[in-house]
Structure formats: C-alpha cells, structure tokens
PDB file of C-alpha atoms in Angstrom:
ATOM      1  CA  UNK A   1    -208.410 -89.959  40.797  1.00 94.00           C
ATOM      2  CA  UNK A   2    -207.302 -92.196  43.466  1.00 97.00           C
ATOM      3  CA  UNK A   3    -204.516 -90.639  45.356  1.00 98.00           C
ATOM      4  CA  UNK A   4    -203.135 -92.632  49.050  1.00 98.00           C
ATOM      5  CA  UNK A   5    -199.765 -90.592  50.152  1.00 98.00           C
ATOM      6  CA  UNK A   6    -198.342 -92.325  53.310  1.00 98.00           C
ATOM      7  CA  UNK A   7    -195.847 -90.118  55.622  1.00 98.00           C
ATOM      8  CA  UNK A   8    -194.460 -90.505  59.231  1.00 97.00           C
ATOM      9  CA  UNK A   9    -191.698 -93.241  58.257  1.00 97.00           C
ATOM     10  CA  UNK A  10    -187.672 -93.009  58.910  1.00 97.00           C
ATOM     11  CA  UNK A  11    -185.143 -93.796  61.157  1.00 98.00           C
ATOM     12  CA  UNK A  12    -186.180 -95.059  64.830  1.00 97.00           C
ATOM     13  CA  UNK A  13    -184.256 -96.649  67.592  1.00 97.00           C
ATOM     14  CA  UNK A  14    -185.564-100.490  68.853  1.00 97.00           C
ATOM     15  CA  UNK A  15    -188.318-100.124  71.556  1.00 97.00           C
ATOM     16  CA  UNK A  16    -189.246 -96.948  70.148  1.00 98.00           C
ATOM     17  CA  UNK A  17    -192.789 -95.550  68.509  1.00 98.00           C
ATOM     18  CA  UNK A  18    -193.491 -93.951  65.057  1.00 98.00           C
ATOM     19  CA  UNK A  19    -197.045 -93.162  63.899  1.00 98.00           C
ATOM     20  CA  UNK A  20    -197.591 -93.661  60.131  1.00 98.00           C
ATOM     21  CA  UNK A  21    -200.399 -91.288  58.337  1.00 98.00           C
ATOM     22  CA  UNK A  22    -202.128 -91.741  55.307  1.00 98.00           C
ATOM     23  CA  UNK A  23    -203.755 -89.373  53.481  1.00 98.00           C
ATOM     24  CA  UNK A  24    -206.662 -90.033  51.196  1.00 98.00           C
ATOM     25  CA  UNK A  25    -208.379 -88.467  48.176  1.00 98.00           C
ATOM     26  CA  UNK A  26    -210.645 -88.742  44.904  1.00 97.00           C
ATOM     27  CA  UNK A  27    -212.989 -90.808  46.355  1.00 97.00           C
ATOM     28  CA  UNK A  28    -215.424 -91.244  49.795  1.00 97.00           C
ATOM     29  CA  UNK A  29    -213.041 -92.412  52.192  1.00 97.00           C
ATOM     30  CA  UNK A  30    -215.554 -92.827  54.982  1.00 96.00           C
ATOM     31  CA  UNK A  31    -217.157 -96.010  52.370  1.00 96.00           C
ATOM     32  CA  UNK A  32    -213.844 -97.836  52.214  1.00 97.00           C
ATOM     33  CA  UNK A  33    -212.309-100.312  54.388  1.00 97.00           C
ATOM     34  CA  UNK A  34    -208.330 -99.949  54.375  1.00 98.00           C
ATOM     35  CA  UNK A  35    -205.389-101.598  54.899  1.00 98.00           C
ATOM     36  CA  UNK A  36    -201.510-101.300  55.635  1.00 98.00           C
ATOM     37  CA  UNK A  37    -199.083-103.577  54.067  1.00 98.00           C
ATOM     38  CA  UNK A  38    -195.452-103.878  54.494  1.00 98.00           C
ATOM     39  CA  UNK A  39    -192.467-105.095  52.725  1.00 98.00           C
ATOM     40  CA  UNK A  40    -188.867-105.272  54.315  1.00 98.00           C
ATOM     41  CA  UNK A  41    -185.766-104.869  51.294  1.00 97.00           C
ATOM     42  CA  UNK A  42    -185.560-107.076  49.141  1.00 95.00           C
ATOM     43  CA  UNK A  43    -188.456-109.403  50.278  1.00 97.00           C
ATOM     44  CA  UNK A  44    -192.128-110.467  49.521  1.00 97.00           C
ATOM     45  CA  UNK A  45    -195.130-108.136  50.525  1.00 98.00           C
ATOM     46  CA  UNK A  46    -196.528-109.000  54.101  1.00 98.00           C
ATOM     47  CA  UNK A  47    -200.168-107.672  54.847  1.00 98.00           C
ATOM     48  CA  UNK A  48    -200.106-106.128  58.607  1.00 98.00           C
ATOM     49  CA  UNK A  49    -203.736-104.241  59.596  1.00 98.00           C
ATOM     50  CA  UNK A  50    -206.934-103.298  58.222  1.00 97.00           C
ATOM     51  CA  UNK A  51    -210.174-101.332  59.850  1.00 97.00           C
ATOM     52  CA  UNK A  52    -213.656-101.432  58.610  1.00 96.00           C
ATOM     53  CA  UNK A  53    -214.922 -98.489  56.445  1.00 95.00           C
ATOM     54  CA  UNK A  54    -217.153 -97.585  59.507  1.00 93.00           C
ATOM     55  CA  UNK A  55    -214.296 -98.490  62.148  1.00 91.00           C
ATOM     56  CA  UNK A  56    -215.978-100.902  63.844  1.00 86.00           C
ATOM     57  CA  UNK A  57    -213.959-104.329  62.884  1.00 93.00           C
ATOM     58  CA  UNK A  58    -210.151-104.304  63.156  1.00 96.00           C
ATOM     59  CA  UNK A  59    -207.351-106.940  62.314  1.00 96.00           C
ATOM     60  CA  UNK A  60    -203.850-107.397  62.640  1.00 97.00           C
ATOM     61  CA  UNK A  61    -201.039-109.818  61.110  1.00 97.00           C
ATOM     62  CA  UNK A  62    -199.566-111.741  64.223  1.00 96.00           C
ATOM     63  CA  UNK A  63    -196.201-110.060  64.154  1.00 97.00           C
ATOM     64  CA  UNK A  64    -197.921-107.063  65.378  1.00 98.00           C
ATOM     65  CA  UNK A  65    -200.270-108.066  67.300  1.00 97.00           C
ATOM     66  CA  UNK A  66    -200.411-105.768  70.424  1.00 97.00           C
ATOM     67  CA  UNK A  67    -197.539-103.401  69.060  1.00 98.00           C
ATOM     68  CA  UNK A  68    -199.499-101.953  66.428  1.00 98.00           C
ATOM     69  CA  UNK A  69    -202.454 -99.918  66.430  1.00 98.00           C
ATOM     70  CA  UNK A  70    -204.651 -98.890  63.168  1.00 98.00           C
ATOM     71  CA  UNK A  71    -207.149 -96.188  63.033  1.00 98.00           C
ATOM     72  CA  UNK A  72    -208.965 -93.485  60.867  1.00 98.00           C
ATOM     73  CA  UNK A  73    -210.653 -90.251  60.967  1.00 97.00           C
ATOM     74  CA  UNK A  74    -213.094 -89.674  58.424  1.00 97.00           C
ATOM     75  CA  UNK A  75    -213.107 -85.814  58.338  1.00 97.00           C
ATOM     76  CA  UNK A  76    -209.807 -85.709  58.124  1.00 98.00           C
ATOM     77  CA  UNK A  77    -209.695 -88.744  55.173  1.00 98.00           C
ATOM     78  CA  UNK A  78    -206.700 -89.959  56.779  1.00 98.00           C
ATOM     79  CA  UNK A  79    -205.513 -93.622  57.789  1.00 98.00           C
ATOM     80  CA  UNK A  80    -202.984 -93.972  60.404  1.00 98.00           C
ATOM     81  CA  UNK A  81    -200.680 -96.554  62.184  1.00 98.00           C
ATOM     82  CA  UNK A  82    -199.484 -96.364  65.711  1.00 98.00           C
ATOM     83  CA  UNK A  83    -196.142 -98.255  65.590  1.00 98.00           C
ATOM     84  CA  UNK A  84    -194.870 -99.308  69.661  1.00 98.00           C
ATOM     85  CA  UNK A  85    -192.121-101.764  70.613  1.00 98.00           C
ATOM     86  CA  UNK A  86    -190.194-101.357  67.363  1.00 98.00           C
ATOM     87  CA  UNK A  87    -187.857-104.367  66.024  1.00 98.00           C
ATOM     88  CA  UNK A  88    -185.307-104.430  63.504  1.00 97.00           C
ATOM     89  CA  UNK A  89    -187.487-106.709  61.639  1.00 97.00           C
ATOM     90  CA  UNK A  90    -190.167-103.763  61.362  1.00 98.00           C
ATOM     91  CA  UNK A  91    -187.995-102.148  58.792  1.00 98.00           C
ATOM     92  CA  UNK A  92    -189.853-101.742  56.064  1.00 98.00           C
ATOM     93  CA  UNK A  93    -192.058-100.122  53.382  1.00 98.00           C
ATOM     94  CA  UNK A  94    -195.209 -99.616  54.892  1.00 98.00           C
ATOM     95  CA  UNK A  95    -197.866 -98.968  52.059  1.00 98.00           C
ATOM     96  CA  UNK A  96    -201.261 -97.490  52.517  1.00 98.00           C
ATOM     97  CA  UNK A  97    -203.996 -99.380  50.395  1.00 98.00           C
ATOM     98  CA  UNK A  98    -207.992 -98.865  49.756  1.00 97.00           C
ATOM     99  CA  UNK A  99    -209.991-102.107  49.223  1.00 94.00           C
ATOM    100  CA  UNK A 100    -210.989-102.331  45.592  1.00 92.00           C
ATOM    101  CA  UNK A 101    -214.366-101.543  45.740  1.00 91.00           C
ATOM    102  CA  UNK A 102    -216.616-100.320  48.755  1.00 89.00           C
ATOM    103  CA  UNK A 103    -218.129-101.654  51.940  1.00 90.00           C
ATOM    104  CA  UNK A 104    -215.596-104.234  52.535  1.00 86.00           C
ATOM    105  CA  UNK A 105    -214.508-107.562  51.065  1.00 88.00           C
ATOM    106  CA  UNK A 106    -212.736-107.083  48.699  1.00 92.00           C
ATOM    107  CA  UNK A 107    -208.888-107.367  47.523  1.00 94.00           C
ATOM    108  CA  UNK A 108    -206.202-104.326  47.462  1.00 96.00           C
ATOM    109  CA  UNK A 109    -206.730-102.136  44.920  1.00 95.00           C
ATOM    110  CA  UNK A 110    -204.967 -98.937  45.539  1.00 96.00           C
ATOM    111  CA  UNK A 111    -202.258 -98.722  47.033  1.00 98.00           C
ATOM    112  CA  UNK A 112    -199.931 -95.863  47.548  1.00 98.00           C
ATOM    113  CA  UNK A 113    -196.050 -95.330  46.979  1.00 97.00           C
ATOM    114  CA  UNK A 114    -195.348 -96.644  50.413  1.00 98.00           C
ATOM    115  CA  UNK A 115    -193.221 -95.004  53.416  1.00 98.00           C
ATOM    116  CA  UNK A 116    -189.958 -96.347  54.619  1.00 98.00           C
ATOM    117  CA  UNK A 117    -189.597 -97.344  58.517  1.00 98.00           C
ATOM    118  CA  UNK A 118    -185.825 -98.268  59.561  1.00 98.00           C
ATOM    119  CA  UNK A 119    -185.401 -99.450  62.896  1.00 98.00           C
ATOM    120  CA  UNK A 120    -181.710 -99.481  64.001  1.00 97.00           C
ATOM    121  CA  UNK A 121    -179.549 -98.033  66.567  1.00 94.00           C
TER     122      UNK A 121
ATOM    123  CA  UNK B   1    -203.732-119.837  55.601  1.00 96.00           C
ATOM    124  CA  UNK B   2    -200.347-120.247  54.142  1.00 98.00           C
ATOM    125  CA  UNK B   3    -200.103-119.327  50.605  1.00 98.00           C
ATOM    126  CA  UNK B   4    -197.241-121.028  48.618  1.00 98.00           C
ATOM    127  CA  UNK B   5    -196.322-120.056  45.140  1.00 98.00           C
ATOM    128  CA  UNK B   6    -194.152-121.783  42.572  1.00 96.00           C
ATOM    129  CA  UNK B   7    -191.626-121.673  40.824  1.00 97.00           C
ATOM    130  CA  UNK B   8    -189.827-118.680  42.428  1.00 97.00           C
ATOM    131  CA  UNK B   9    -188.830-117.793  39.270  1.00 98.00           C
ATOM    132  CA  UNK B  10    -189.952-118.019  35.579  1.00 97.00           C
ATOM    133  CA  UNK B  11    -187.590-117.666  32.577  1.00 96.00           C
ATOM    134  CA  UNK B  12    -189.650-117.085  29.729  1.00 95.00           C
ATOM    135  CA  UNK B  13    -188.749-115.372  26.255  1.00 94.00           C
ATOM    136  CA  UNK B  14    -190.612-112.561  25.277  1.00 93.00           C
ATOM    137  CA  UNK B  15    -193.686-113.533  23.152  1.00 94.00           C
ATOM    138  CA  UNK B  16    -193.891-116.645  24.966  1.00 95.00           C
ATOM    139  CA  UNK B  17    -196.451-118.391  27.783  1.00 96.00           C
ATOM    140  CA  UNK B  18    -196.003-118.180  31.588  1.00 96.00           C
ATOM    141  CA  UNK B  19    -197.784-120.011  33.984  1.00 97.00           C
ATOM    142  CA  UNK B  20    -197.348-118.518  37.854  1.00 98.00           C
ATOM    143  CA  UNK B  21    -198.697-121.393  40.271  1.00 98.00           C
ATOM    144  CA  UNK B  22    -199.990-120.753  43.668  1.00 98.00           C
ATOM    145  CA  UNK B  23    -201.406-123.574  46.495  1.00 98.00           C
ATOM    146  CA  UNK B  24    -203.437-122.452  49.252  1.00 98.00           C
ATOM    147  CA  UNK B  25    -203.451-124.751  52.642  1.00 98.00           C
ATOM    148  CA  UNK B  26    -206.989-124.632  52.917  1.00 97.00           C
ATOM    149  CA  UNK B  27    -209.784-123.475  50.764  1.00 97.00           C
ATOM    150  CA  UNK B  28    -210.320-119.797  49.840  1.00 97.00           C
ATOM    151  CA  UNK B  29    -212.997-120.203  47.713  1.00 96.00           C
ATOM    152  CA  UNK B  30    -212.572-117.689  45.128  1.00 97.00           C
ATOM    153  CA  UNK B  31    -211.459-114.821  47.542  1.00 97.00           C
ATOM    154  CA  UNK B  32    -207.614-114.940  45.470  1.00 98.00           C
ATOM    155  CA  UNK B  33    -206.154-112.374  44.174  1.00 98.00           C
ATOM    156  CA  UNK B  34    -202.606-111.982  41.790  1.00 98.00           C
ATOM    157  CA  UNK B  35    -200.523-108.451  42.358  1.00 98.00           C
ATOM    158  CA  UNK B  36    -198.099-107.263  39.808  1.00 98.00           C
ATOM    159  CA  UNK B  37    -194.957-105.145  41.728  1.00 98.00           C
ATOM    160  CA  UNK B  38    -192.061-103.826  39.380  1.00 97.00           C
ATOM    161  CA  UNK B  39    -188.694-102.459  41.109  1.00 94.00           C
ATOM    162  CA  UNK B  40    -189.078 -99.721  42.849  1.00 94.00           C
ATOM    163  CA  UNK B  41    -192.970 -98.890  42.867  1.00 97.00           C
ATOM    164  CA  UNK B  42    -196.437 -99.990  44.423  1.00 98.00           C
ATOM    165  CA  UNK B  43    -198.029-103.776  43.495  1.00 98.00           C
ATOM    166  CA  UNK B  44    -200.982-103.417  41.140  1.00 98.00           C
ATOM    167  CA  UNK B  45    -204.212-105.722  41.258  1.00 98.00           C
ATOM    168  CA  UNK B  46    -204.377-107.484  38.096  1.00 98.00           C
ATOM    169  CA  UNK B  47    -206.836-110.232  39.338  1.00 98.00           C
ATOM    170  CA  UNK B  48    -209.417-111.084  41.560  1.00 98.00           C
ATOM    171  CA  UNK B  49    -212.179-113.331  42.432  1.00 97.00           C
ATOM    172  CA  UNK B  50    -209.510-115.939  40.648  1.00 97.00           C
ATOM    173  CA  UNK B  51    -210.853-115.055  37.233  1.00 98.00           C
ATOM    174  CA  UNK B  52    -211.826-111.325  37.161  1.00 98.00           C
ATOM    175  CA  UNK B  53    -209.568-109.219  34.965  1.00 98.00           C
ATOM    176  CA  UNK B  54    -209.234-105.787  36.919  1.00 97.00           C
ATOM    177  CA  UNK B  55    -209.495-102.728  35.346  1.00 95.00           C
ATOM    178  CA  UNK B  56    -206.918-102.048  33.372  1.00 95.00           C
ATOM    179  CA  UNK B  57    -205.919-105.004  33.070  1.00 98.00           C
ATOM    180  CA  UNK B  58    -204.543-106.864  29.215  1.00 97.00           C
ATOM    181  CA  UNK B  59    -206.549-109.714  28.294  1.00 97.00           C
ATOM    182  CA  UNK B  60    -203.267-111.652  27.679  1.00 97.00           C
ATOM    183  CA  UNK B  61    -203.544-112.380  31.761  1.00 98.00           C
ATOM    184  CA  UNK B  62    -205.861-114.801  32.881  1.00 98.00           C
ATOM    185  CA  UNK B  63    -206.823-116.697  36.329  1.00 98.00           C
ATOM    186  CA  UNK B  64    -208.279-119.922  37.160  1.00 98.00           C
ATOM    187  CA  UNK B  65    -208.630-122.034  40.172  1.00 98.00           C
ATOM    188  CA  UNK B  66    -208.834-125.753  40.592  1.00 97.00           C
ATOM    189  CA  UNK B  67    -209.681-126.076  44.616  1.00 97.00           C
ATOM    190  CA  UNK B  68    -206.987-125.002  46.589  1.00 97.00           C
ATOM    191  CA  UNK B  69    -205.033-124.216  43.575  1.00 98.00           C
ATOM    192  CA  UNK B  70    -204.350-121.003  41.459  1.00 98.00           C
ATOM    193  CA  UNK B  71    -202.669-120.236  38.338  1.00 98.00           C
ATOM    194  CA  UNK B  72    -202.067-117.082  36.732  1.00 98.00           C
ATOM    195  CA  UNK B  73    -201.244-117.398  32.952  1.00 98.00           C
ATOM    196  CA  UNK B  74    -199.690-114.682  30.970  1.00 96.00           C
ATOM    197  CA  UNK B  75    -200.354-116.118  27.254  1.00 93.00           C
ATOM    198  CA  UNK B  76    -197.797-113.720  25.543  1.00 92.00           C
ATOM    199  CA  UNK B  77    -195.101-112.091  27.477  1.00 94.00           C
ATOM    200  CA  UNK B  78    -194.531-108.416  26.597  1.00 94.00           C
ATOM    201  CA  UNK B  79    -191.694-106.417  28.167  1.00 93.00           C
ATOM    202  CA  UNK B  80    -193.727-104.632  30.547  1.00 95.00           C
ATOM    203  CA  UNK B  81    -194.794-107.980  31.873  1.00 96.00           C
ATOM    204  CA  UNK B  82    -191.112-108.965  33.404  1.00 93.00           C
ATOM    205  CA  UNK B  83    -191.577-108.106  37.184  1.00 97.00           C
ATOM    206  CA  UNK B  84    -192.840-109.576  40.420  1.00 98.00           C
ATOM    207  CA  UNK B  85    -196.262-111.789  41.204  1.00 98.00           C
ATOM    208  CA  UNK B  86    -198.003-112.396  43.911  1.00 98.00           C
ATOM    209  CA  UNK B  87    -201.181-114.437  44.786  1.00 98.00           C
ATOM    210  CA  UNK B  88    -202.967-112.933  48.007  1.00 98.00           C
ATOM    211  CA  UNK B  89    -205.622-114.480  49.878  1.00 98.00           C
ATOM    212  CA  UNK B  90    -208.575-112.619  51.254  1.00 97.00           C
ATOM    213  CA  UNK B  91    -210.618-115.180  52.231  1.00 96.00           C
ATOM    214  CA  UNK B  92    -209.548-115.303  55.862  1.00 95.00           C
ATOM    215  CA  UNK B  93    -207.948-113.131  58.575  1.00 94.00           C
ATOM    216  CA  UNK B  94    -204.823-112.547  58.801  1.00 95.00           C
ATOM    217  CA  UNK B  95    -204.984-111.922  55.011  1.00 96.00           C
ATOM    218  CA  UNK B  96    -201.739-113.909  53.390  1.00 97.00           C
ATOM    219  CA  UNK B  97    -199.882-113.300  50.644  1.00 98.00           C
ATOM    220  CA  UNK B  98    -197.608-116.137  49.076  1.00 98.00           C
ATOM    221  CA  UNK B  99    -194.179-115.522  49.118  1.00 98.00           C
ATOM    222  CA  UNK B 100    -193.828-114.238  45.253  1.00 98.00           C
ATOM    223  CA  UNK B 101    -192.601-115.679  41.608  1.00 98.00           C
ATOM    224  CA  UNK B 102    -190.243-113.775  39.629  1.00 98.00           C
ATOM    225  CA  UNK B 103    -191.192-113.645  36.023  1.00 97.00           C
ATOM    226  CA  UNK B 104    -187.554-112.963  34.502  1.00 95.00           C
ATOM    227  CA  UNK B 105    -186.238-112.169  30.650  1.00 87.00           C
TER     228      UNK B 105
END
C-alpha cells in the first residue's frame, strides 16, 4: 500500500534552514508528481510546492517563493524540502502528498501524517 | 484563484442533509476537488473532477458544479462524517485551497 512518512521537522530559530524528507513506498515513485502542503495550528490547509514526476516543472505558493526549495531523487523514492529564511509564520505541519493518479494533473490523493516545523526563538 | 467556502460551519443532526458551498474567483473548470480532515490526522480526497466519488468513498457524498460554483452534499450525516471540508482547486498554479467549513454535531 501507499505509505508517504515525512521527517526533518522541529524546533528552528527565525532566519534559520531545515530540510524536510519524505519517504515513499508501495508504488513507482519515479511516475508521480508530488506535492508538500502545510497547515499552521489550528488553521486551514495551505498548498506550498510541487515537482513533476520527471522533475522537470516546479511550483511554489508565493509565501515561499525563493525561501523554499523542492526536489526528489528517484532511487532513493524520497521527496524533500529545503526550508531557508525561516518565519514564525512557517510553523507548521508540513505534509507529504502523491497526486492521485500518475503523470500529473491530478488532485492530492495520499498524503502522509505530516511533520511539525516550529520556528521560534 | 481565491477559493471561498461557506458557511464556516454547518450544524446538522445526525441523519440529516448538509450542503458545503464553495465559489471560485475565476473558472476552474472541473479541476475541484473536496478533502475530508478529522482532528488530529491527514485530509482524505473524497472528490474530484467536481463529481467523481474517490475510492473509498460512501455514495451518501456527492459533488456538483454550477460555473464557478461547488457544492458538496452529504445526503445523510453519519458520525464519522462530523469533521473538516475543504474544496481545493487544481486548475491553476499556485494550487488554492478555500479556507474550510466545519461540519459540526
């Protein structure tokens, strides 16, 4: 089955870096576009990056735009996120999530159990 | 694309009808999706393409779309069904979600 299990997250100082890792299994990552999503306590889900299942296209949300960098490495079927310039208003969960079906263009449909990013000093 | 959903939150007795509503700014087609998210874990896809059913999901939830606008309509509310909705966009980079409704007891 499906399995997406996010690590890297905790407690980071403002204007410092974290990088996020995803790992994937139970199905072809390299066929799969993905995505991170984040929510901050207590508030509504907020989509942030996604890359192409063959790397080659990449988005961001605005509010990371230049701060944030997503990536993957196919033969390790892992995801990442290169967090820089860290705000209090990155605090968040930061979920890992595979596009529902293959090849790209299509909604979120697995996600995993999300890793928590505090930024405070 | 800014995604607004209404009410922010739905009372509704178990056994009975809810009816989530979400407005996009501009047209997404049918690239809109509804997310399910109960305290404390992951959202679920429970609809896409506006009208598709994921898998998995009870035939008591059902999309439609009238232009720019979305509803999600649970037709009889079961206990498991009290939680968090949200209507996503995919239409258009940066992907938007709307900002939730809270389907309460």
């Amino acid at each position: 089955q499906v399995q997406l299990v996010e690590s890297g997250g905790g407690v980071v100082q403002p204007g410092r870096s974290l990088r996020l890792s995803c790992a994937a299994s139970g199905f072809p990552f390299n066929t799969y576009t993905m995505h991170w999503v984040r929510q901050a306590p207590g508030k509504g889900l907020e989509w942030v990056a996604v890359i192409g299942y063959d790397g080659s296209n990449k988005f961001y949300a605005d509010s990371v735009m230049g701060r944030f960098t997503i990536s993957r490495d196919d033969s390790k079927n892992t995801l990442y996120l290169q967090t820089n310039s860290l705000r209090g208003d990155d605090t968040a969960v930061y979920y890992c999530v595979r596009e529902h079906s293959d090849y790209g263009g299509w909604p979120l449909g697995s996600w995993g159990q999300g890793t928590l990013v505090t930024v405070s000093s | 694309i800014v995604m607004t959903q209404s009410p922010a939150t739905l009372s509704v007795s178990p056994g009975g009808r809810g009816t989530l509503s979400c407005r996009a700014s501009q047209s997404v087609s049918v690239n809109l999706a509804w997310y399910q998210q109960k305290p404390g874990q992951a959202p679920r896809l429970l609809i896409y393409g506006a009208v598709t059913r994921a898998t998995g999901t009870p035939a008591r939830f059902s999309g439609e779309r009238s232009g720019t606008e979305f509803t999600l309509t649970i037709s009889s509310l079961q206990s498991e069904d009290f939680a968090f909705y949200y209507c996503q966009q995919y239409k258009n980079w940066p992907w938007t979600f709307g900002q939730g409704t809270k389907v309460e007891i």
